[in-house]
Tab-separated table of C-alpha atoms and ligand atoms in Angstrom:
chain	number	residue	atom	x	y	z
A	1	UNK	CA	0.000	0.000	0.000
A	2	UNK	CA	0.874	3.911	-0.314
A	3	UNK	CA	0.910	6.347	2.444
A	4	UNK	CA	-2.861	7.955	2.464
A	5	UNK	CA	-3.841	11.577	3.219
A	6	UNK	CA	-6.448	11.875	6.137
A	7	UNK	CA	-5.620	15.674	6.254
A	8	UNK	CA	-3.007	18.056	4.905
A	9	UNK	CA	0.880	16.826	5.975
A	10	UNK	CA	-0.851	13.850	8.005
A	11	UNK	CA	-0.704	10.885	6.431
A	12	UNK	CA	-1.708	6.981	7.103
A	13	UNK	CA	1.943	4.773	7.046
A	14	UNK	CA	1.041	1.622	8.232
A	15	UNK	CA	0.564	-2.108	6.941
A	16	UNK	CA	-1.993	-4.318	6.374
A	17	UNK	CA	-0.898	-7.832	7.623
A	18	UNK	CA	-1.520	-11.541	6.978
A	19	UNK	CA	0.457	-14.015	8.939
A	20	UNK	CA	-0.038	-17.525	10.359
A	21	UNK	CA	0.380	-16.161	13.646
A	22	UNK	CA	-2.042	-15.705	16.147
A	23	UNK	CA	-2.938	-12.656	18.001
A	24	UNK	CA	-1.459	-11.973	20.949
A	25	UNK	CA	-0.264	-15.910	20.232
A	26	UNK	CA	-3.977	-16.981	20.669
A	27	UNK	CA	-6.612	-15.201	18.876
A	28	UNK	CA	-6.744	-16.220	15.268
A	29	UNK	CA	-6.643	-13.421	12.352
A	30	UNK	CA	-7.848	-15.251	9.341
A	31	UNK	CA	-8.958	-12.128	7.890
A	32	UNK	CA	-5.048	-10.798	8.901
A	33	UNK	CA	-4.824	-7.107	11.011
A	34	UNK	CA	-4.143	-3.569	10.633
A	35	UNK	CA	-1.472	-1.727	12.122
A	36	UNK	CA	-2.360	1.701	11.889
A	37	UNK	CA	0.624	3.957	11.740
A	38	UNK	CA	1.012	8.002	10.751
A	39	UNK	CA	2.709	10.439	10.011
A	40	UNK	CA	2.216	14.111	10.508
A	41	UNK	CA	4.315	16.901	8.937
A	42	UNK	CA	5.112	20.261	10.962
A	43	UNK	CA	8.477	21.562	10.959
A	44	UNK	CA	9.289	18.541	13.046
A	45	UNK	CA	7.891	15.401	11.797
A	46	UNK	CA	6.178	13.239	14.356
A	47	UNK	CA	5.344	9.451	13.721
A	48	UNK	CA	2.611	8.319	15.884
A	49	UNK	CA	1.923	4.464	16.280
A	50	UNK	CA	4.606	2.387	14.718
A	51	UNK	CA	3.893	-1.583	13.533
A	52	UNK	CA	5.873	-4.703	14.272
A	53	UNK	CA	7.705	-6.470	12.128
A	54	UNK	CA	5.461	-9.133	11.047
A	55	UNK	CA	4.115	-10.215	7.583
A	56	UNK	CA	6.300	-7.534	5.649
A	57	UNK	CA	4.934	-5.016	7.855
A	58	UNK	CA	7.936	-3.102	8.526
A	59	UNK	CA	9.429	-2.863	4.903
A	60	UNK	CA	5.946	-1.505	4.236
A	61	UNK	CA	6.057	1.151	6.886
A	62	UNK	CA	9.957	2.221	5.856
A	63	UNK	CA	8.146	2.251	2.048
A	64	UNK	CA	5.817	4.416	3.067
A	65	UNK	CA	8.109	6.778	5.085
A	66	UNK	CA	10.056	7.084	1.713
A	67	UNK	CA	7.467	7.697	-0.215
A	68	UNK	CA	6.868	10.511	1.616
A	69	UNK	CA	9.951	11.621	1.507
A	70	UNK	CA	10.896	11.562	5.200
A	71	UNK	CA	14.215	10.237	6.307
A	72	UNK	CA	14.272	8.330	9.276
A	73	UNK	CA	16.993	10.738	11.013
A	74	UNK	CA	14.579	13.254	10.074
A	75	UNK	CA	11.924	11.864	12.158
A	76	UNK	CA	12.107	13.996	15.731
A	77	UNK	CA	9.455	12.392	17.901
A	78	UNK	CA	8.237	8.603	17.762
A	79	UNK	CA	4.877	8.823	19.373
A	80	UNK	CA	3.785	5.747	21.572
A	81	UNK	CA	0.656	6.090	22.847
A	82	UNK	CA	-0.039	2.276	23.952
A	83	UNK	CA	3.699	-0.327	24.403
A	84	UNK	CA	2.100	-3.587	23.027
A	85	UNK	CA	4.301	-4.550	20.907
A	86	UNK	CA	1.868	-5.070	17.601
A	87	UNK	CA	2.375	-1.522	17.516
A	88	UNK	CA	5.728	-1.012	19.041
A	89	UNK	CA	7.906	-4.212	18.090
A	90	UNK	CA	9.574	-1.808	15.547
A	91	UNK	CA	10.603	0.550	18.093
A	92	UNK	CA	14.193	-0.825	18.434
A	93	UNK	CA	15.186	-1.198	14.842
A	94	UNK	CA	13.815	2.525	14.397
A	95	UNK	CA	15.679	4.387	16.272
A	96	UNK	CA	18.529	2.717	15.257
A	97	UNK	CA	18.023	4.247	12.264
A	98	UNK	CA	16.168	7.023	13.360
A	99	UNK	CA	18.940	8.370	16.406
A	100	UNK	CA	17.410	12.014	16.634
A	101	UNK	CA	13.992	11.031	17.427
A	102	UNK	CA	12.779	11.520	21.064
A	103	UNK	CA	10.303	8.928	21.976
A	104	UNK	CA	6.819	9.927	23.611
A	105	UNK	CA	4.781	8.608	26.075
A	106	UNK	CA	3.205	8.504	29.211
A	107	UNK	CA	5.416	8.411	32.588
A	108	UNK	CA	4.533	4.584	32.826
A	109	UNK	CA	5.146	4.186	29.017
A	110	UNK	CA	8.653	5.258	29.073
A	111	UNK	CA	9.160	2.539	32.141
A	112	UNK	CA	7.560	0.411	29.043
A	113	UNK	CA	10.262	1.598	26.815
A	114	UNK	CA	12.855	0.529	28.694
A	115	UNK	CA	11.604	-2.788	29.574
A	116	UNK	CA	11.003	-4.417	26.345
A	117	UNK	CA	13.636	-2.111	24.594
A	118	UNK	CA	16.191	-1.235	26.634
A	119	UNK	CA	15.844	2.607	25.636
A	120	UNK	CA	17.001	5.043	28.480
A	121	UNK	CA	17.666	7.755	26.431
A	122	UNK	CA	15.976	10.792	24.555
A	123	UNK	CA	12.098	9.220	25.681
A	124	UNK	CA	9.949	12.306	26.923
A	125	UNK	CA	7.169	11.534	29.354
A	126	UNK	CA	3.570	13.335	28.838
A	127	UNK	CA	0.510	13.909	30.805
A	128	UNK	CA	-3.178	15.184	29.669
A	129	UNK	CA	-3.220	18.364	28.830
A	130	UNK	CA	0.460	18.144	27.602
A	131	UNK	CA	0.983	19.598	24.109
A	132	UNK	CA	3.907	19.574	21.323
A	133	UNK	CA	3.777	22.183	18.997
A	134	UNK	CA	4.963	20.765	15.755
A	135	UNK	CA	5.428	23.869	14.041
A	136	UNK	CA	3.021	24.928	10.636
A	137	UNK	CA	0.143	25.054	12.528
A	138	UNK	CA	0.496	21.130	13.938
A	139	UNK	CA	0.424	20.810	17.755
A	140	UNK	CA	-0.326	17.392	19.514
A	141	UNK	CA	-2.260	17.111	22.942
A	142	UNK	CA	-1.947	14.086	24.947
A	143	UNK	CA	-4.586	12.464	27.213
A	144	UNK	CA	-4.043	9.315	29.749
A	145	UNK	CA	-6.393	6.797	28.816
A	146	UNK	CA	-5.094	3.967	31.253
A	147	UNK	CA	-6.061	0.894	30.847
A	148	UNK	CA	-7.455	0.550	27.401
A	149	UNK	CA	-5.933	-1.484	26.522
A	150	UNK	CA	-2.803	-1.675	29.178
A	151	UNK	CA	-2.104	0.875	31.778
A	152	UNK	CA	0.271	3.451	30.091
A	153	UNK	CA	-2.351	3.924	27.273
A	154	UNK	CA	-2.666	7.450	26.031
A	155	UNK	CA	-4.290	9.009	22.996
A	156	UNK	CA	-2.934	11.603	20.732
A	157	UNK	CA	-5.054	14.777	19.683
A	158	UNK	CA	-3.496	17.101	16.370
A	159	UNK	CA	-5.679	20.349	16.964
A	160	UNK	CA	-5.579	21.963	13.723
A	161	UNK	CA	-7.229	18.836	11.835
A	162	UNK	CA	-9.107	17.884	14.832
A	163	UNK	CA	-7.931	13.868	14.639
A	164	UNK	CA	-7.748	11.899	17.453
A	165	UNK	CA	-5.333	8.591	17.238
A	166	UNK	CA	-6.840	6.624	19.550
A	167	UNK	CA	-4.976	3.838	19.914
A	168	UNK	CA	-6.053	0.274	20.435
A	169	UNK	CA	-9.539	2.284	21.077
A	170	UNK	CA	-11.688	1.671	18.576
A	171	UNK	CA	-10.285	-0.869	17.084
A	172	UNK	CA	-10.959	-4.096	15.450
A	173	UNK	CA	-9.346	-7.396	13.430
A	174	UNK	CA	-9.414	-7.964	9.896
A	175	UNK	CA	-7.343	-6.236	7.248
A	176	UNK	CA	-8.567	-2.853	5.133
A	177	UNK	CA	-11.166	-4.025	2.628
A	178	UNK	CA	-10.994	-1.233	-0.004
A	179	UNK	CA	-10.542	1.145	1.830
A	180	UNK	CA	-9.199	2.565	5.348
A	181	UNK	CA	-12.073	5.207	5.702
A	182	UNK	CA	-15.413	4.259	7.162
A	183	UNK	CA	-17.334	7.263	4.251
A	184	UNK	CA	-15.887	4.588	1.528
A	185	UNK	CA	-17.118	1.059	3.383
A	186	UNK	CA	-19.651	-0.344	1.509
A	187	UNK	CA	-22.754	-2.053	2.775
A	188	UNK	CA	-21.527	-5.130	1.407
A	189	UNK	CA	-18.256	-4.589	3.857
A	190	UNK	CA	-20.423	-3.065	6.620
A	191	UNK	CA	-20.813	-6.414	8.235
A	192	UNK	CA	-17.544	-7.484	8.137
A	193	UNK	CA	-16.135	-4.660	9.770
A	194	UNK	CA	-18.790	-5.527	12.656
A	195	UNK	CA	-17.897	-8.804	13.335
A	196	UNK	CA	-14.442	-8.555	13.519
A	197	UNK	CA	-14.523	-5.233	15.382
A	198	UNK	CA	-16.960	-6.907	18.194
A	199	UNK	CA	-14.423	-9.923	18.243
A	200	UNK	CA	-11.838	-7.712	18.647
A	201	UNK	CA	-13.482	-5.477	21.600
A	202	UNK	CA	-14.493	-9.157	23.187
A	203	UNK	CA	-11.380	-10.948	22.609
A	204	UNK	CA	-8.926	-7.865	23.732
A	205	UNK	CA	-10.776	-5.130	25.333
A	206	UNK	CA	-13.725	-6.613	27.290
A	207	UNK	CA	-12.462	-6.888	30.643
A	208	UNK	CA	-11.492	-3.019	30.453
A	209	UNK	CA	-15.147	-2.046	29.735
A	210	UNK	CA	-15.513	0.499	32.565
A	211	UNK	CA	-12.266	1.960	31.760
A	212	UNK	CA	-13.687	2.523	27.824
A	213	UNK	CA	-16.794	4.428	29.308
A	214	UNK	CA	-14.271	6.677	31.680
A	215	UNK	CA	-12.007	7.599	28.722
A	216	UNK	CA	-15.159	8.086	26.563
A	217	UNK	CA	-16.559	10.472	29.298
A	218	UNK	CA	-13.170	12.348	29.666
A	219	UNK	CA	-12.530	13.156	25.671
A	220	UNK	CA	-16.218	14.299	25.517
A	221	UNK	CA	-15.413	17.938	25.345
A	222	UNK	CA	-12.858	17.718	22.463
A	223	UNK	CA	-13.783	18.472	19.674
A	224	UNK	CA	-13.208	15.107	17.092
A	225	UNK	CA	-13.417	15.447	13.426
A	226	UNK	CA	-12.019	12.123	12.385
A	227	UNK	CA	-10.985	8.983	14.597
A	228	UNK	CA	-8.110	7.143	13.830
A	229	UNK	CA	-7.203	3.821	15.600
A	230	UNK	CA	-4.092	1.621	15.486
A	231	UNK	CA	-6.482	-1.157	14.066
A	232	UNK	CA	-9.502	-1.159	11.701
A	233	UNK	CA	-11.468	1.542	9.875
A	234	UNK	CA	-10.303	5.436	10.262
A	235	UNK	CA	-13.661	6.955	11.032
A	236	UNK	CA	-13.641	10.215	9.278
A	237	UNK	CA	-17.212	10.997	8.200
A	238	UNK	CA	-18.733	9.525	11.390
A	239	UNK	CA	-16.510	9.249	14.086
A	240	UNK	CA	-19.798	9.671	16.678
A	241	UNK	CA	-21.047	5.884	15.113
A	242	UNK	CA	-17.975	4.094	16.050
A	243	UNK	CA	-18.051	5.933	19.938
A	244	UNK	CA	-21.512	4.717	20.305
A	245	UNK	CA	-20.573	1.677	18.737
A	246	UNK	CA	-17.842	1.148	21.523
A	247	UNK	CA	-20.634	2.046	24.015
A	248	UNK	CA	-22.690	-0.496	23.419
A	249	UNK	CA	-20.111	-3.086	23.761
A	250	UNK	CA	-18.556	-1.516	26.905
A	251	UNK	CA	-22.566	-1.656	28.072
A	252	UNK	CA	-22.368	-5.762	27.143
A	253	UNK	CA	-20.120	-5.600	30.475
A	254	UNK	CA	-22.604	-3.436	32.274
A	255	UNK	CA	-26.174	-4.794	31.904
A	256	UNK	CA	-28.091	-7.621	29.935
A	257	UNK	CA	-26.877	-7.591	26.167
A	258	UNK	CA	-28.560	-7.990	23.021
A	259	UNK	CA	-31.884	-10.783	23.369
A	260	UNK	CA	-30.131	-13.605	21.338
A	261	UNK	CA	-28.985	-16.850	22.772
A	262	UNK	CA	-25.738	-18.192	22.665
A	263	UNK	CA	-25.006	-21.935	22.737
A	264	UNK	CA	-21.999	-23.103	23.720
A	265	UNK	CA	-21.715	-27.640	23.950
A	266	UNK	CA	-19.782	-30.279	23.921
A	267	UNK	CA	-19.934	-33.937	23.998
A	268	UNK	CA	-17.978	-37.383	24.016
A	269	UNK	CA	-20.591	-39.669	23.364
A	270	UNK	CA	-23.714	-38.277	22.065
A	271	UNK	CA	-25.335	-38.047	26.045
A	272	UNK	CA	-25.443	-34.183	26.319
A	273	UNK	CA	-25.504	-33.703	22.875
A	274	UNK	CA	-29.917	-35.335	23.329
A	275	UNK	CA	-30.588	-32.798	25.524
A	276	UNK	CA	-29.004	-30.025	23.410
A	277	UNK	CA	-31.841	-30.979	20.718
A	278	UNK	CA	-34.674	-30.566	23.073
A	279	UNK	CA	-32.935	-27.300	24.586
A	280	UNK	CA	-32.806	-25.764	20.779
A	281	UNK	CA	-36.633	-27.080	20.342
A	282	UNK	CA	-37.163	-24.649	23.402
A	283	UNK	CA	-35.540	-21.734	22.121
A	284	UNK	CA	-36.694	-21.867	18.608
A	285	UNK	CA	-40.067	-22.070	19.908
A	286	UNK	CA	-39.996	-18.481	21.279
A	287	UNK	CA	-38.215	-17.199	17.740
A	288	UNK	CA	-35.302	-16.157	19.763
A	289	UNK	CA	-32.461	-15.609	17.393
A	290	UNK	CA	-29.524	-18.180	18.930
A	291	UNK	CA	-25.948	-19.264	17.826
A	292	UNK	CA	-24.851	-22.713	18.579
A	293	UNK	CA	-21.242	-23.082	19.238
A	294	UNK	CA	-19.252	-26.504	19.916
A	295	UNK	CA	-16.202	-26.963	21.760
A	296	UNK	CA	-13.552	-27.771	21.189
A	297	UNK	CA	-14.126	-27.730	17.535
A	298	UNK	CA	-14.621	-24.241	17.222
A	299	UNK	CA	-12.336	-21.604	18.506
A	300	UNK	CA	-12.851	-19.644	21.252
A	301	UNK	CA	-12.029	-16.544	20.045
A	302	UNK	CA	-15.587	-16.399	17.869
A	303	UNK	CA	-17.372	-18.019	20.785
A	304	UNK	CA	-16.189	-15.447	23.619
A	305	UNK	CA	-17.502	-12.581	21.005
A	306	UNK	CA	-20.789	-14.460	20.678
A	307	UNK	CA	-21.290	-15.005	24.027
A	308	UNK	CA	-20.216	-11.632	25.207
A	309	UNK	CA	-23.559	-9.772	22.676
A	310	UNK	CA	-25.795	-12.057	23.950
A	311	UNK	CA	-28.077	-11.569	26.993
A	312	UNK	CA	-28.925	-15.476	27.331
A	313	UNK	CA	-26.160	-17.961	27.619
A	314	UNK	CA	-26.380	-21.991	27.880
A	315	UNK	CA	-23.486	-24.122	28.980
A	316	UNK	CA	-23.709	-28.240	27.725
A	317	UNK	CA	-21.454	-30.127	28.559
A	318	UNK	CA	-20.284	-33.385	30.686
A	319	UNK	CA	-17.990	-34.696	33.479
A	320	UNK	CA	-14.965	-35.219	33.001
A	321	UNK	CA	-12.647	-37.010	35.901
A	322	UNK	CA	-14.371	-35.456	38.425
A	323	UNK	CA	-14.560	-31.993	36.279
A	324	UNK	CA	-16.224	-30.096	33.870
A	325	UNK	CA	-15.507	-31.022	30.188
A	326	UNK	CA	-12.200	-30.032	29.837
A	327	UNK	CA	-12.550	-27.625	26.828
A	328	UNK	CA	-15.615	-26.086	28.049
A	329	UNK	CA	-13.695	-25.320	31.267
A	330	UNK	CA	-11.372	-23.369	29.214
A	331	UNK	CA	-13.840	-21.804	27.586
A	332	UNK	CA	-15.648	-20.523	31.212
A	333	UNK	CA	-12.839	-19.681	32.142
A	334	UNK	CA	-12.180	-17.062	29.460
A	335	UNK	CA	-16.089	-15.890	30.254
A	336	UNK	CA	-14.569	-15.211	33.945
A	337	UNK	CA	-11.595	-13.622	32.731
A	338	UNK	CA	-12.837	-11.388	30.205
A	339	UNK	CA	-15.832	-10.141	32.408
A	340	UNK	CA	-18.571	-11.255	30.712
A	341	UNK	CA	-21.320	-9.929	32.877
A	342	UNK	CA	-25.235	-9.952	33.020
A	343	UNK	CA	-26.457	-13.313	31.410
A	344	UNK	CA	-29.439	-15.454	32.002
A	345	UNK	CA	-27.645	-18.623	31.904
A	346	UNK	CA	-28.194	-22.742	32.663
A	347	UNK	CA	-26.128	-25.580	32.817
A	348	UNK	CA	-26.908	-28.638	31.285
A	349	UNK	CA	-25.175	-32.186	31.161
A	350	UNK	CA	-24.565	-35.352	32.128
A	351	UNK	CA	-22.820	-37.786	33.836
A	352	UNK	CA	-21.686	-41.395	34.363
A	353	UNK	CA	-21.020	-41.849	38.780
A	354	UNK	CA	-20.108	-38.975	40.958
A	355	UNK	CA	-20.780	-35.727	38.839
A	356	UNK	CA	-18.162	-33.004	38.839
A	357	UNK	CA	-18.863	-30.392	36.196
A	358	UNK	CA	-21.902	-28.885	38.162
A	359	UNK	CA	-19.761	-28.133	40.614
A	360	UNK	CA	-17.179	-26.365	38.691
A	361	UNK	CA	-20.124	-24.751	36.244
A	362	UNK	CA	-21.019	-23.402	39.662
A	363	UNK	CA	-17.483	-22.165	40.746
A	364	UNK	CA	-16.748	-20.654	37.391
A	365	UNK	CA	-19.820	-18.689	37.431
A	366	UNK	CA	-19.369	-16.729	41.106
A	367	UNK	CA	-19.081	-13.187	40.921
A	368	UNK	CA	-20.278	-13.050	37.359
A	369	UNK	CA	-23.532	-11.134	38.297
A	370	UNK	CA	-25.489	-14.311	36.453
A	371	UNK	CA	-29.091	-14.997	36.573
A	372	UNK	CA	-28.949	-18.902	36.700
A	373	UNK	CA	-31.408	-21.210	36.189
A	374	UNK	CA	-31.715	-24.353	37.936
A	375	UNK	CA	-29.221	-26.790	36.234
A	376	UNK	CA	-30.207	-29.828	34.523
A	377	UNK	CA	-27.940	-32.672	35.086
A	378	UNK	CA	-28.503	-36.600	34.056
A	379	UNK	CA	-27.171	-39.901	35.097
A	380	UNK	CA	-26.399	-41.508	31.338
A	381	UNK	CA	-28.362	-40.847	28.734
A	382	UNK	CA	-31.768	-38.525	29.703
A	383	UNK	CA	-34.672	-39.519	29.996
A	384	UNK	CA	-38.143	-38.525	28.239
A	385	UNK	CA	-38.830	-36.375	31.181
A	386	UNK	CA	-35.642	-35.232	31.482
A	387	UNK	CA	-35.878	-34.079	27.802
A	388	UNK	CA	-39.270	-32.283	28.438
A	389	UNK	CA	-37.755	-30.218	31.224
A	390	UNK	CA	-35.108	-29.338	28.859
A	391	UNK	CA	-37.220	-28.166	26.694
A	392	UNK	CA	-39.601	-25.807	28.554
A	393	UNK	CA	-36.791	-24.730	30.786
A	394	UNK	CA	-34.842	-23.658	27.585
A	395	UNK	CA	-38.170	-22.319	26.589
A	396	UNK	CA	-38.633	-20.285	29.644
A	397	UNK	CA	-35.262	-18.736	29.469
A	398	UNK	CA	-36.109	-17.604	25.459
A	399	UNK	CA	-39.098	-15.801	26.952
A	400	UNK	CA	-37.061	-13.979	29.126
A	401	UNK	CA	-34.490	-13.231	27.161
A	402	UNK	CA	-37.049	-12.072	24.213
A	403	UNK	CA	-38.205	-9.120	26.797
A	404	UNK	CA	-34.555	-7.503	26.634
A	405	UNK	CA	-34.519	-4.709	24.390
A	406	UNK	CA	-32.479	-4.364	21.530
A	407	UNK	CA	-29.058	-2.217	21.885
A	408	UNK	CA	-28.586	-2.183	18.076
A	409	UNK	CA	-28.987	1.380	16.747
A	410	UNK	CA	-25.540	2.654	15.323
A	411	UNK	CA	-25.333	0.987	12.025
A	412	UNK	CA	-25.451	4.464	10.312
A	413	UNK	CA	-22.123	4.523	8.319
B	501	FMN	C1	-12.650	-39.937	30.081
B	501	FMN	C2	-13.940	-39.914	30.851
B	501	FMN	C3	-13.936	-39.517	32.167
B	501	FMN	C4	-15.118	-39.506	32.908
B	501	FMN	N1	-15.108	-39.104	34.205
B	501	FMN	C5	-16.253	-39.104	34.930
B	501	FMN	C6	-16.276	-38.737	36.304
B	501	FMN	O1	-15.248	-38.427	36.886
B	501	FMN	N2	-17.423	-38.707	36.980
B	501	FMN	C7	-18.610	-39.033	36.371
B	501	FMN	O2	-19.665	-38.942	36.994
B	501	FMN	N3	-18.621	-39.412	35.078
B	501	FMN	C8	-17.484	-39.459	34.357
B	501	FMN	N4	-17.489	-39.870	33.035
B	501	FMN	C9	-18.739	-40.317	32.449
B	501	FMN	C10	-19.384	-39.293	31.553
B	501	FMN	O3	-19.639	-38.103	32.256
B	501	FMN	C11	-20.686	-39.903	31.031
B	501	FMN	O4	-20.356	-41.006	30.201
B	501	FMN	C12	-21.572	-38.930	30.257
B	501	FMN	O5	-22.756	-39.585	29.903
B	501	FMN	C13	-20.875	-38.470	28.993
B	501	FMN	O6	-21.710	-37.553	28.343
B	501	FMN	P1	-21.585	-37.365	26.766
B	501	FMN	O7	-22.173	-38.579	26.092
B	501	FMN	O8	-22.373	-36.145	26.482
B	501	FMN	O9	-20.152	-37.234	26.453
B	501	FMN	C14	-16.320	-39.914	32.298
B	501	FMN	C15	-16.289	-40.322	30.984
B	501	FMN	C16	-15.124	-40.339	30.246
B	501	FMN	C17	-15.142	-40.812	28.833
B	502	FE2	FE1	-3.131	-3.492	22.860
B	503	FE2	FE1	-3.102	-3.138	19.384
């Protein structure tokens, strides 16, 4: 790709990457990821967000510097306004190249810096409020954001063209599809961009939820023409649709989400796997929409994202030596650990002797502000009865769940 104008002397550097990695060495990117990366001309040229090198993304960034005719020892500030390294991996190898630049960040950034980096010197530390005046009209204001993503998070405001690089913020998975602007995302892309920005915000950003609604709160009074993340779309046309989009999903952590139902089994030898047909005769019943998800044959990564929209929730699964299924333990697990609040839930399975997954289901669902409804649990195969109260208990929860309102209303893009 070529460098791309958001406004005058700011430009978009950064690559668009497929790899057979995972991200963050779990979540899968079939679609690949952007790494967001600019550049904005003053008299002193500041880069803000760099990439890692990964998939041929840094030969693409150095491309694009050159193509815009900036030397790296012409660059004078490197600006870091999250450490992760998908954005910062390039940091070493760039200021080896690039000795006059001053890195800047936030106080606990530059602890960052040194830590994965080993840079001591010429790294600035900035605070909200704090501004660099770029010269030609460009001046950067800083604001702490901690903890979205990690704690040294900060975004980066230019004043003249009213963009705000928000940093993980925002963000989502999948390469650009066209386009990097939301004004030229077709309908026919529209949906793409929302799955793999909700599996993004579920996958790496959930369990920060309140911390998105503070930072939300605290920009409110700036004035943002265009929002540009270090992943996904840059939202120049309607920066207000991704914000509310953000909202919603930050509200997923917060109250009861959308009234779907998300289905989450698995099974060795076909026992839980009856039961899951009379529980899906329940919910289709009602008309409630649902997604059925198996473990461990699909990935968590798409599970956790449907599971974190949906208001209703259903766990299937069987003992296991005394435990819960292993893979659907790992799977509640990741529920616990990425906060994902405010679901009417039940637990269905069976067993062969002494049981053992109910009792985990149960620990692995404390302090998860669930409404849960009386487990179902079988010895062996169930029985007819067993099958009925499946089904009308699966119905009852659809009913329920059908009396949520819908959060959907920002698809105007
Ligand atoms: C490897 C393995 C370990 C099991 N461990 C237990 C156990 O510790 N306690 C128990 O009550 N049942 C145990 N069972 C029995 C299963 O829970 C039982 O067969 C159940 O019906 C399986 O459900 P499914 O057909 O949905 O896989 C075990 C079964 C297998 C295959
Ligand atoms: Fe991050
Ligand atoms: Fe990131």
């Amino acid at each position: 790709m070529v460098p791309i104008k958001l406004a005058k002397d700011i430009h978009w550097i950064g690559a668009n990457v497929h790899t057979e990695d995972l991200f963050e060495g779990i979540w899968p990117i079939p679609n690949g990821v952007a790494l967001n990366a600019y550049a904005i001309k003053g008299e002193k040229v500041a880069i803000v967000e760099l990439v890692r090198e990964w998939g041929g993304a840094a030969l693409t960034f150095l491309e694009n510097l050159k193509s815009l005719s900036i030397e790296p020892n012409k660059i004078d500030y490197i600006i870091l306004n999250h450490l992760e390294p998908d954005h910062t991996g390039f940091t070493y190898i760039l200021r080896s190249i690039a000795p006059n630049a001053e890195i800047v960040t936030t106080q606990k950034g530059s602890d960052l810096v040194d830590g994965f980096y080993g840079i001591k010197d010429k790294v600035m530390s900035v605070k909200t409020g704090d501004e660099l005046d770029l010269g030609k009209g460009k001046t950067l204001q800083f604001f702490e954001i901690p903890h979205v993503h990690w704690p040294e998070t900060m975004v980066t405001y230019e004043k003249e063209s009213k963009i705000l690089f928000a940093g993980d913020a925002f963000g989502a998975f999948g390469v650009h599809r066209g386009s990097i602007f939301d004004d030229e995302t077709s309908e026919v892309v529209k949906p793409y961009w929302e799955s793999e920005m909700l599996r993004y915000y579920a996958n790496i950003i959930a369990m920060f939820s309140p911390n998105v609604i503070k930072a939300i709160n605290s920009l409110s009074d700036l004035d943002i023409k265009t929002i540009a993340p270090s992943h996904g779309l840059v939202w120049r046309s309607s920066p207000d649709v991704v914000v509310r989009k953000y909202l919603r999903y930050a509200n997923y952590n917060q109250d009861f989400a959308e009234p779907e139902i998300c289905v989450v089994w698995g099974s060795m030898y076909g026992n839980t796997e009856k039961m899951l047909t009379s529980v899906l005769r329940g919910i289709a019943s009602e008309g409630v929409s649902m997604n059925v998800h198996r473990v461990p044959h699909e990935d968590p990564s798409y599970i956790l994202a449907s599971a974190y929209k949906s208001a209703g929730l259903i766990i299937g699964c069987p003992t296991y030596e005394y435990s819960m299924f292993p893979p659907m333990k790992n799977f509640m697990e990741l529920l616990q650990k990425k906060h994902v609040y405010y679901k009417k839930v039940l637990y269905f399975g069976s067993f062969g002797w002494s049981g053992g997954a109910q009792r985990d289901f149960e620990k692995l669902s404390e302090n998860m502000k669930w409404d849960i409804i009386e487990p179902i649990t079988f010895k062996g195969h169930p029985t007819k009865e067993e099958l009925e109260k499946g089904e009308s208990v699966a119905k009852d929860i659809a009913r329920q769940v059908k009396e949520i309102p819908s959060k959907i209303k920002d698809e105007e893009y």
